[in-house]
Coordinates of C-alpha atoms in Angstrom, one line a residue:
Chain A
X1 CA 117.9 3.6 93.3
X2 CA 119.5 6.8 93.4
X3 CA 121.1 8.6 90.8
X4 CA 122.6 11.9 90.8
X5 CA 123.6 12.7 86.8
X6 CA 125.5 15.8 85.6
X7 CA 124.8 17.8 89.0
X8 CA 125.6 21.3 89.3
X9 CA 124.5 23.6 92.2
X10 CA 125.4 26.9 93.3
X11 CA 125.1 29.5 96.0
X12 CA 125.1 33.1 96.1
X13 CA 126.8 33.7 99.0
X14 CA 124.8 36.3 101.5
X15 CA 127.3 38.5 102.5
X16 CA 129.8 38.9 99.4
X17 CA 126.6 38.6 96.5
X18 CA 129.3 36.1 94.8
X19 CA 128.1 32.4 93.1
X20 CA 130.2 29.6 94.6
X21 CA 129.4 26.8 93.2
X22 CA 129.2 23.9 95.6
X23 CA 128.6 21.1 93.7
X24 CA 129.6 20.5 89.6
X25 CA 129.5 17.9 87.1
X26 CA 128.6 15.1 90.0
X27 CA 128.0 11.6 89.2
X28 CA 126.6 9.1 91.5
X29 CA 124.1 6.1 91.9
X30 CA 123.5 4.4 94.8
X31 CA 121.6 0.8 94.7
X32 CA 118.9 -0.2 96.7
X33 CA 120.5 -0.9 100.4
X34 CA 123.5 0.0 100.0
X35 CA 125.5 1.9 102.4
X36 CA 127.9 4.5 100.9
X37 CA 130.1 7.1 102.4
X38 CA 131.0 9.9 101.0
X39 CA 134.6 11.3 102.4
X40 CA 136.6 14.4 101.5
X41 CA 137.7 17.7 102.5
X42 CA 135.6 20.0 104.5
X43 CA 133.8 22.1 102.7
X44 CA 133.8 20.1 99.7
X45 CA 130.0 20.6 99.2
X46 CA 129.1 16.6 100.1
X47 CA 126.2 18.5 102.8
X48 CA 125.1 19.8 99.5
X49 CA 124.7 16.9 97.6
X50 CA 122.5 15.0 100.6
X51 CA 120.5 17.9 100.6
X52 CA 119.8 17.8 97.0
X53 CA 118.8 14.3 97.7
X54 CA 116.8 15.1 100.5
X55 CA 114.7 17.4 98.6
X56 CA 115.6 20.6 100.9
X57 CA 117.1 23.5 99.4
X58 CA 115.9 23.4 95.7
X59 CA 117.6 26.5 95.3
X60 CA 116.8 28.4 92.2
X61 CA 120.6 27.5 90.4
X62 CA 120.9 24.0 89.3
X63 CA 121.6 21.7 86.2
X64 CA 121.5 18.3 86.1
X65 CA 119.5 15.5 87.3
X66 CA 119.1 14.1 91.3
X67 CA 116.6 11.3 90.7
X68 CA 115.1 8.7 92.8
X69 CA 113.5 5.1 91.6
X70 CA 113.5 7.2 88.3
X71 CA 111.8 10.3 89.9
X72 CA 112.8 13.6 89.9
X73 CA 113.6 14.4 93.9
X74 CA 111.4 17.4 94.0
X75 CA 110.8 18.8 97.6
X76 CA 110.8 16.9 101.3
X77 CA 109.6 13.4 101.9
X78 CA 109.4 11.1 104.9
X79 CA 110.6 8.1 102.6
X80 CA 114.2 10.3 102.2
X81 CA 114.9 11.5 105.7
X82 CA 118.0 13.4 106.6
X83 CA 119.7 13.9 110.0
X84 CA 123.0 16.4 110.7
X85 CA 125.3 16.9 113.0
X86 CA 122.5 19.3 114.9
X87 CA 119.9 16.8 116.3
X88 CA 117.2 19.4 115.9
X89 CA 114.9 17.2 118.5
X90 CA 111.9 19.3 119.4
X91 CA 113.0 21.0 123.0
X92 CA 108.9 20.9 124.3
X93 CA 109.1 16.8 123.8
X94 CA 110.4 13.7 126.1
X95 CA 113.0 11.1 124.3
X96 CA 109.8 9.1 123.6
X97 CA 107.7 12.0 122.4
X98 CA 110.4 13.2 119.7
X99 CA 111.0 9.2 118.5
X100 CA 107.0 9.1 118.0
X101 CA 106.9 12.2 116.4
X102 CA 107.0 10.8 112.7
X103 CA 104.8 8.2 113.5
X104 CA 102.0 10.6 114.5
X105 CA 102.4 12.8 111.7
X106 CA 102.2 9.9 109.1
X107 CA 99.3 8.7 111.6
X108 CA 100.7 5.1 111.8
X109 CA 100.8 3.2 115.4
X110 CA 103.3 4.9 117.5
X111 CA 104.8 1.9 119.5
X112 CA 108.5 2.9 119.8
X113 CA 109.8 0.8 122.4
X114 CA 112.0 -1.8 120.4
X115 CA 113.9 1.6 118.7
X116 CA 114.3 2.9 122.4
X117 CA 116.1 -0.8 123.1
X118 CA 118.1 -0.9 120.2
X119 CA 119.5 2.4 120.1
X120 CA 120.5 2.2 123.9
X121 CA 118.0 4.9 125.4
X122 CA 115.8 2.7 128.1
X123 CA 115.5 4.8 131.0
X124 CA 115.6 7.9 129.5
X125 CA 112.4 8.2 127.8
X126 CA 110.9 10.5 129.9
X127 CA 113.6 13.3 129.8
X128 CA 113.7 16.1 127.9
X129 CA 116.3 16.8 124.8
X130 CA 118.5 19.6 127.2
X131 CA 118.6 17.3 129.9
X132 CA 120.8 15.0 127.4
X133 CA 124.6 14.5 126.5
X134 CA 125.5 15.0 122.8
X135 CA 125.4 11.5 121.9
X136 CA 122.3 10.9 123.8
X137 CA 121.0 13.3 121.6
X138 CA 122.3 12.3 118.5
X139 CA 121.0 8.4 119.5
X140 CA 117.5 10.1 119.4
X141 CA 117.8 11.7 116.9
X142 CA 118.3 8.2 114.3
X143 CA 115.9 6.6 116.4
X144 CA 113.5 9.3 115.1
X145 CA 114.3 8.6 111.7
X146 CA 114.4 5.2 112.0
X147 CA 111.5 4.4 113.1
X148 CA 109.7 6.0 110.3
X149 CA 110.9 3.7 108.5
X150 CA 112.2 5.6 105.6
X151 CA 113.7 4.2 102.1
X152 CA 116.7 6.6 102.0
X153 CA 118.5 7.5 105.1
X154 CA 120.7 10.2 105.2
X155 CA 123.5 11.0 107.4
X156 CA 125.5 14.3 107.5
X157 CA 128.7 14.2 109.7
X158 CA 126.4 13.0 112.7
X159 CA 128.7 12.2 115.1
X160 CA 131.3 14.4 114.2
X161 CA 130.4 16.1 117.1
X162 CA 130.7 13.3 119.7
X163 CA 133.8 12.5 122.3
X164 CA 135.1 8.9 120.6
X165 CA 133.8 6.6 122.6
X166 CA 130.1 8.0 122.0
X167 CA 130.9 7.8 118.3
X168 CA 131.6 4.5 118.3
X169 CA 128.6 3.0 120.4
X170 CA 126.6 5.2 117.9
X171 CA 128.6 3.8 114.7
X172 CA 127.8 0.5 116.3
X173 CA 124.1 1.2 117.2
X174 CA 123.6 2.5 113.8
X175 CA 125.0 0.0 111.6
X176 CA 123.3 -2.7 114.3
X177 CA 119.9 -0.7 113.1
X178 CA 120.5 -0.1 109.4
X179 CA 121.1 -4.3 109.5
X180 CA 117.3 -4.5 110.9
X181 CA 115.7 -2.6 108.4
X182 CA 118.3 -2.1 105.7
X183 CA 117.1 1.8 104.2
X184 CA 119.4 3.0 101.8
X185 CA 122.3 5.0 103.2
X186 CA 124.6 7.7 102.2
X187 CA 126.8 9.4 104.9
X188 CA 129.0 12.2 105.3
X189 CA 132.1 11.5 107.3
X190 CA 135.5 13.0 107.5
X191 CA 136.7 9.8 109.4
X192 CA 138.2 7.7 107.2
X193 CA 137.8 4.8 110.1
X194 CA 134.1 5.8 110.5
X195 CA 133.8 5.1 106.6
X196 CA 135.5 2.1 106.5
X197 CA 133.6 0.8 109.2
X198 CA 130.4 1.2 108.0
X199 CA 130.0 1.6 104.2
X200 CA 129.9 -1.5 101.5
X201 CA 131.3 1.4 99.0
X202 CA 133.3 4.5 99.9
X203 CA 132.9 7.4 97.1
X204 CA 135.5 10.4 97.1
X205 CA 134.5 13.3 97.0
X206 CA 136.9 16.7 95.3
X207 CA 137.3 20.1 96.9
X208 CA 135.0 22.5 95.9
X209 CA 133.1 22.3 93.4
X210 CA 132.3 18.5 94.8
X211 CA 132.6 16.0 92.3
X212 CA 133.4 12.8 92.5
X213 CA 136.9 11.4 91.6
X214 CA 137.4 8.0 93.1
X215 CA 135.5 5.3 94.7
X216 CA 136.6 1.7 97.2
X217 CA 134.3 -1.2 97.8
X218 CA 134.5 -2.5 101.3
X219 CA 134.3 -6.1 100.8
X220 CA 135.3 -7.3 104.4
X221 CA 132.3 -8.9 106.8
X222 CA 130.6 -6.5 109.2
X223 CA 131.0 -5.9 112.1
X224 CA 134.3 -5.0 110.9
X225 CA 137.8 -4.1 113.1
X226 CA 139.4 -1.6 110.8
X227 CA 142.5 -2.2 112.3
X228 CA 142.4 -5.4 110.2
X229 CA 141.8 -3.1 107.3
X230 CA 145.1 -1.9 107.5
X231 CA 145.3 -2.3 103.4
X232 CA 142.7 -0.5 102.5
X233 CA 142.6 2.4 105.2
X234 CA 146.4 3.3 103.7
X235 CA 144.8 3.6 100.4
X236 CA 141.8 5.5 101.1
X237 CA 144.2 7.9 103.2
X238 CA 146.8 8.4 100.4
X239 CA 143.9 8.9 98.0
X240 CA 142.4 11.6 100.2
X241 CA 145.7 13.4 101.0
X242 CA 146.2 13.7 97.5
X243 CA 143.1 15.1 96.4
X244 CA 143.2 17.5 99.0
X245 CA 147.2 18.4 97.7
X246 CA 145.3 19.0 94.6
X247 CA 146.8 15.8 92.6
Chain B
X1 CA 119.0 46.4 147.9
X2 CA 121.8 47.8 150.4
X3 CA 122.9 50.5 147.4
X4 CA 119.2 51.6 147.7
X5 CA 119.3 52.3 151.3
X6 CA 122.3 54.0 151.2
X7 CA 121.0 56.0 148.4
X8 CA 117.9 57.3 150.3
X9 CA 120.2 57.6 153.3
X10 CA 122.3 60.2 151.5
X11 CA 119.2 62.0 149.8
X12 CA 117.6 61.9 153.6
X13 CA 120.5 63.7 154.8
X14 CA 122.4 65.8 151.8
X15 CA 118.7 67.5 151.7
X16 CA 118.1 68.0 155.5
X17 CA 121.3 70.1 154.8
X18 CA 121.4 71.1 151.5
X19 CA 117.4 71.9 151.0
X20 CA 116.3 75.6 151.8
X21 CA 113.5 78.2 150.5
X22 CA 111.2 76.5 148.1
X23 CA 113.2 73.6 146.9
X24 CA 112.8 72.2 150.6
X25 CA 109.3 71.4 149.6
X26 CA 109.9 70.8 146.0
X27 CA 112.3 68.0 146.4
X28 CA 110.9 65.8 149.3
X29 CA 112.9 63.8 151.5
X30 CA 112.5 60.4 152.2
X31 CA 111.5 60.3 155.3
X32 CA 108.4 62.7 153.8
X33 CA 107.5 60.4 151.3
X34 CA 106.9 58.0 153.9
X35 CA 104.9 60.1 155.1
X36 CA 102.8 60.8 152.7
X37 CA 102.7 57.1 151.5
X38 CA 101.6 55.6 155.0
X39 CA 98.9 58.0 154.9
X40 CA 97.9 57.3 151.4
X41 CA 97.6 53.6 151.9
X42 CA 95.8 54.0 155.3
X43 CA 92.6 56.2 153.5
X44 CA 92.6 53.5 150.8
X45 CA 93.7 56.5 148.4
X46 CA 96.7 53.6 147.1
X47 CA 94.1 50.7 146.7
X48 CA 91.7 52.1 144.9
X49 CA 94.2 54.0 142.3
X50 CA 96.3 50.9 141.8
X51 CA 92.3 48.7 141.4
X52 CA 91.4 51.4 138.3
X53 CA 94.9 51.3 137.2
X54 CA 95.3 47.9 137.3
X55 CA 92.1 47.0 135.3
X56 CA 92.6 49.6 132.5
X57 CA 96.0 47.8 132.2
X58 CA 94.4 44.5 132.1
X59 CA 91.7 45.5 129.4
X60 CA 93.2 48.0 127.5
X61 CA 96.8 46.0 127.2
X62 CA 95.4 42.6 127.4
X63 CA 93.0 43.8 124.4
X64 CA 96.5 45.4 122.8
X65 CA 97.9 42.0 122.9
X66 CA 95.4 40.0 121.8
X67 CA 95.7 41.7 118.6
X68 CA 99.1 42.1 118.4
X69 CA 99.7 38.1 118.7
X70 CA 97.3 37.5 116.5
X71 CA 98.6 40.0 113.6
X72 CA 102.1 39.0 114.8
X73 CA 101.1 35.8 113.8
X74 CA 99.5 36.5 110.6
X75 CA 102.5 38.5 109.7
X76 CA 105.6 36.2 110.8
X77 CA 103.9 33.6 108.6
X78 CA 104.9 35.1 105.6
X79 CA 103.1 34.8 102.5
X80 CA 99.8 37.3 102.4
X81 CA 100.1 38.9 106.3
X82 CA 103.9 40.3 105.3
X83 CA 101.9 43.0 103.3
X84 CA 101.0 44.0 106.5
X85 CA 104.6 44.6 108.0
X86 CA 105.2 47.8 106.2
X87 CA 102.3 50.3 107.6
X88 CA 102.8 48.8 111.2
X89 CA 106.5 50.1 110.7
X90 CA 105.2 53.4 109.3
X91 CA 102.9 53.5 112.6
X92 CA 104.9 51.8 114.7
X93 CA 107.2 55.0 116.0
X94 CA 104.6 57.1 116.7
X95 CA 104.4 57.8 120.2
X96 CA 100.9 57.1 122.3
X97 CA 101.0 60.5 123.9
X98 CA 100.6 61.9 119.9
X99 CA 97.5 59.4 119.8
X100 CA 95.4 61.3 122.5
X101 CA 94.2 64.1 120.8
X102 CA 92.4 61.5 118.2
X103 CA 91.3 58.9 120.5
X104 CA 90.0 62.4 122.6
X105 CA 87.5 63.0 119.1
X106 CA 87.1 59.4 118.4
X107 CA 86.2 58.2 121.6
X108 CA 85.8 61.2 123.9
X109 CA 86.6 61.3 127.5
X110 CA 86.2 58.3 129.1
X111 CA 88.0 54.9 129.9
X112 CA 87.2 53.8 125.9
X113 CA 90.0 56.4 125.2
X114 CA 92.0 55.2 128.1
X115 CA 92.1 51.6 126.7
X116 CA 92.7 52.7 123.2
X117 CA 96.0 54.3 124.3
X118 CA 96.9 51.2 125.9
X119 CA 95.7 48.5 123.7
X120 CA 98.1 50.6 120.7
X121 CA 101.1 50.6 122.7
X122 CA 101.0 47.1 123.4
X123 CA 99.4 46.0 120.1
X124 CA 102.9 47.2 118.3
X125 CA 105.8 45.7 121.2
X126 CA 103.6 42.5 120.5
X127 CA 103.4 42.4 116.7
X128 CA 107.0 43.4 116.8
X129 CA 107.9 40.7 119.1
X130 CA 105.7 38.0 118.1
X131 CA 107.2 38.4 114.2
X132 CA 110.9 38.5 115.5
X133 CA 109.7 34.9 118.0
X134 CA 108.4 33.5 114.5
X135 CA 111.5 34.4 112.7
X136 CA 114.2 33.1 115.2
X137 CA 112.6 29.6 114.9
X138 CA 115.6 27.5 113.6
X139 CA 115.0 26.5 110.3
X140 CA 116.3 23.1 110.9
X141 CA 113.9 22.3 113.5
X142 CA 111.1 23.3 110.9
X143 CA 112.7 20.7 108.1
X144 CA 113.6 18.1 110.2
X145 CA 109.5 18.1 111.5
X146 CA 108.5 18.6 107.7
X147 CA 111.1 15.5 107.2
X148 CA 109.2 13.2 109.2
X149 CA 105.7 13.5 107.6
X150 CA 104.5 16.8 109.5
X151 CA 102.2 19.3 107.1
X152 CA 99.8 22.0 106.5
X153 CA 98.7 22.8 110.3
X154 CA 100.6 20.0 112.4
X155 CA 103.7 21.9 111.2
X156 CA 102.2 25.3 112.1
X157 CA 101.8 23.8 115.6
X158 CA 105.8 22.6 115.6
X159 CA 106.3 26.5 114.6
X160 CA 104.6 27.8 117.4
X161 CA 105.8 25.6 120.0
X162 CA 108.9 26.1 119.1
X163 CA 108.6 29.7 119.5
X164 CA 106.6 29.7 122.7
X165 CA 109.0 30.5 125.1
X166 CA 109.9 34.1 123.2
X167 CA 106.5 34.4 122.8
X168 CA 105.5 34.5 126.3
X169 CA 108.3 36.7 127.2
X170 CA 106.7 39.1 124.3
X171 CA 103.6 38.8 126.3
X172 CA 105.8 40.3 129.5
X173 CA 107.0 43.1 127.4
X174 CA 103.2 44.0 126.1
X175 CA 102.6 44.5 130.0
X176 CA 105.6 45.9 131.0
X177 CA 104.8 48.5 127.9
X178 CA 101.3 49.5 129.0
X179 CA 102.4 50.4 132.3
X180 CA 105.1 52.1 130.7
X181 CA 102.5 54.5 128.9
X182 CA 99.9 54.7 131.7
X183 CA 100.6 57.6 133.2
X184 CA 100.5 59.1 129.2
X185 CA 96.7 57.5 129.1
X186 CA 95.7 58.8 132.5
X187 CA 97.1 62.2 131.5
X188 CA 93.9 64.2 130.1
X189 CA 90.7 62.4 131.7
X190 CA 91.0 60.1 134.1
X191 CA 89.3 61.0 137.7
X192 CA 91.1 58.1 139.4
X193 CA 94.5 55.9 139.0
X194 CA 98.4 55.8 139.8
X195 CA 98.7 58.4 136.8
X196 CA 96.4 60.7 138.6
X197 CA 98.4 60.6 142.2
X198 CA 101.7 61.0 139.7
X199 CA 99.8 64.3 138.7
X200 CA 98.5 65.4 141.8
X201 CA 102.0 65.9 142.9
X202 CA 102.4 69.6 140.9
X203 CA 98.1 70.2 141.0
X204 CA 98.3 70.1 145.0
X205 CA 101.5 70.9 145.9
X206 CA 102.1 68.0 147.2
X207 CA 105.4 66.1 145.0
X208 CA 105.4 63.3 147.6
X209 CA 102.6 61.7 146.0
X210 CA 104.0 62.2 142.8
X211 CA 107.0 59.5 144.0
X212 CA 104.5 57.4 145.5
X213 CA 102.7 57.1 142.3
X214 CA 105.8 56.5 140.9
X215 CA 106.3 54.0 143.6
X216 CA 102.9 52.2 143.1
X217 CA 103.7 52.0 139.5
X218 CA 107.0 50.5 139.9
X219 CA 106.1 48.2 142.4
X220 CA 102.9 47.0 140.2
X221 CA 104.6 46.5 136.9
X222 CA 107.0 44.6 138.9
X223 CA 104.9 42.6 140.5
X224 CA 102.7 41.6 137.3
X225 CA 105.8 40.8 135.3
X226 CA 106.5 38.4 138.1
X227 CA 103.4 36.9 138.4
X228 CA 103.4 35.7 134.5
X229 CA 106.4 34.4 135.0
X230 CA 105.5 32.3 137.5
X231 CA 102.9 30.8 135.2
X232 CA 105.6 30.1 132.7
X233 CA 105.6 33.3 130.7
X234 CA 109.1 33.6 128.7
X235 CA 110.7 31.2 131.1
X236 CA 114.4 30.1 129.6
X237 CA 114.5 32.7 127.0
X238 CA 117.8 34.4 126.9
X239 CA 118.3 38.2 126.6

């Protein structure tokens, strides 16, 4: 459903004037449903590649192809949404007001009560995105996407910024939601636990310029207890350290 | 508050001492200013400057304002009302005081002329400030609104609530600006207002009601700037 062929993107960076080039020769499809994790060193231009598929950023350097069910990605769309490791929730709205939001811009019935359930956030409706812990935040935040409803659902490091134990009710609560309504997914992570846990196919990703250079289905039955994965995290972790080593 | 009192305290006493010939009733003490200030507010003299004051501030900044949001607006947009951000900056640093000798021809002596002063001081801290509100919008709460199906002027809306809170506290400094320049505006024809007391101080001999001018004009600006943001002007934006 998506496929990114031959990809090349670079930046002139503001202060220096010089072109890095954050993303080269990149290769990916992604079927209908699937979820796929993209890991690798920081830095490694993966945000890039989401935002290419997002539609934001069409910056005025690029080569390649980023297509979706066949069409070029050109600009924003509800039915690709993206959400980072910033929340971005709209500080003048409630919990419920910033879920809705999507919903009232696409005019569709705003009803929002089963996402406030099932991403854990009963009670808080009524409060206000400061009055909120990071994960709190980061719960509304998916809920917000999710309840639009969109094809493509993109993730970018978002709970990289949470203590563990918030991560993983939000790794839980997410994959819990992505099983309701099953959007396509790609995700940034640096956790190689996170990916495991989640995705049916992890993609590696190069230093920069990001390309890929290996790939692991996930075969094992969700919900998953990596530690049980013991095989395949080893793997994924020797692969990563050696990529990084430059081998 | 305390520092202020012992301030006065020492100026009270280092002059009783210090103050002979002529400078004893150029610099007044205190305790003379007073003085001067009871009596002022007993004949009404206080009242009805700060009334014609206050009003020339409210129509001439308010009408400042007005236009500066609205250009603000036009011009943090981008696009078309940029073309306007480059003779406001040309304008922008001249001084109101250089504007009264061609609002005296344009508009002659009167409280038209008054309010012109006003309204162009205020017009430029708010174009100034409603651009820079516009610009410090983070872009990611723009694209994430754009991301879920927001457009055209729904999206406009997210851009301005967003900014809100700077933009109220542009208001404050629109206000705190024409009282800032009042004095200037009152300067060539006004018959009554805090600047006038300000300049009765050298006309009559009489510098005490110079500082209560000064005091009236303090305390006023103060006590508007308060007052908006009590109704939510600027509240939670950090400078």
């Amino acid at each position: 459903m998506i496929r990114l062929t031959d990809v090349k993107r670079s930046f002139r960076e503001a202060e220096t004037g010089a072109e890095v080039t954050a993303v080269e020769g990149l290769n990916l499809e992604v079927a209908r449903g699937e979820f796929v994790v993209l890991v690798g060193p920081s830095g490694s231009g993966k945000s890039t590649v989401l935002r290419l598929i997002a539609g934001h950023d069409p910056g005025p350097v690029q080569s390649g192809t980023v297509r979706v069910d066949g069409e070029p990605v050109v600009g924003i769309s509800p039915r690709r949404v993206l959400v980072s490791q910033d929340p971005a929730l709209f500080p003048w709205l409630n919990v419920e007001e910033n879920i809705r939001f999507g919903l009232r811009a696409l005019g569709r019935p705003v009803d929002v009560s089963a996402w406030v359930s099932a991403l854990g956030l009963e009670g808080a409706e009524r409060r206000k995105p400061h009055e909120l812990s990071g994960g709190m935040r980061q719960r509304v935040a998916l809920a917000r996407a999710l309840v639009i409803e969109p094809e493509i659902l993109l993730l970018d490091e978002p709970f990289a910024a949470l203590d563990a134990l918030a991560r993983e009710q939000l790794q839980e609560g997410l994959e819990a939601a992505w099983l309701k309504t099953r959007p396509t997914v790609v995700m940034v992570t640096h956790a190689v636990d996170e990916a495991l846990k989640l995705a049916d196919r992890v993609v590696v990703v190069t230093a920069r310029p990001a390309s890929v250079c290996d790939e692991l289905r996930v075969e094992a039955p969700r919900p998953r207890e990596v530690a049980e994965l013991g095989l395949l995290r080893r793997r994924l972790s020797e692969r990563l350290r050696s990529y990084r080593a430059g081998g | 508050m305390r520092l202020l009192a012992v301030l006065l305290g020492l100026w009270e006493v280092l002059g009783r001492v210090c103050l002979t010939g002529r400078w004893a009733i150029l610099i007044p003490l205190p305790s003379r200013i007073g003085e001067e200030l009871a009596a002022m507010l007993a004949s009404g003299e206080v009242g009805v400057a700060l009334a014609h004051s206050a009003l020339r501030v409210l129509v001439g900044g308010g009408t400042g304002a007005a236009l500066g949001l609205v250009v603000g607006l036009l011009v943090g947009r981008g696009g078309f009302g940029r073309v306007l951000g480059s003779p406001l900056a040309l304008v922008r640093p001249i001084p109101p005081i250089a504007w009264i000798p061609l609002t005296l021809l344009w508009f002659g002596v009167g409280e038209l002329q008054q309010w012109a002063i006003l309204a162009g001081a205020t017009f430029h801290v708010v174009t100034a400030g409603v651009r820079d509100a516009l610009d410090r919008v983070p872009a990611s709460l723009v694209e994430s609104a754009k991301n879920l199906g927001s457009r055209g002027f729904g999206l406009e809306l997210v851009r301005l609530r967003a900014a809100a809170p700077e933009l109220g506290f542009t208001l404050r400094e629109g206000l705190a600006m024409a009282w800032f320049v009042l004095v200037a505006a009152e300067l060539v024809s006004a018959t009554e207002g805090i600047g006038v007391l300000v300049l009765q101080g050298r006309d009559l001999l009489l510098p005490a009601r110079t500082f209560v001018g000064m005091l009236t004009l303090s305390v006023a600006a103060g006590l508007s700037d308060a007052l908006l943001r009590r109704v939510g002007f600027g509240v939670g934006v950090q400078r």
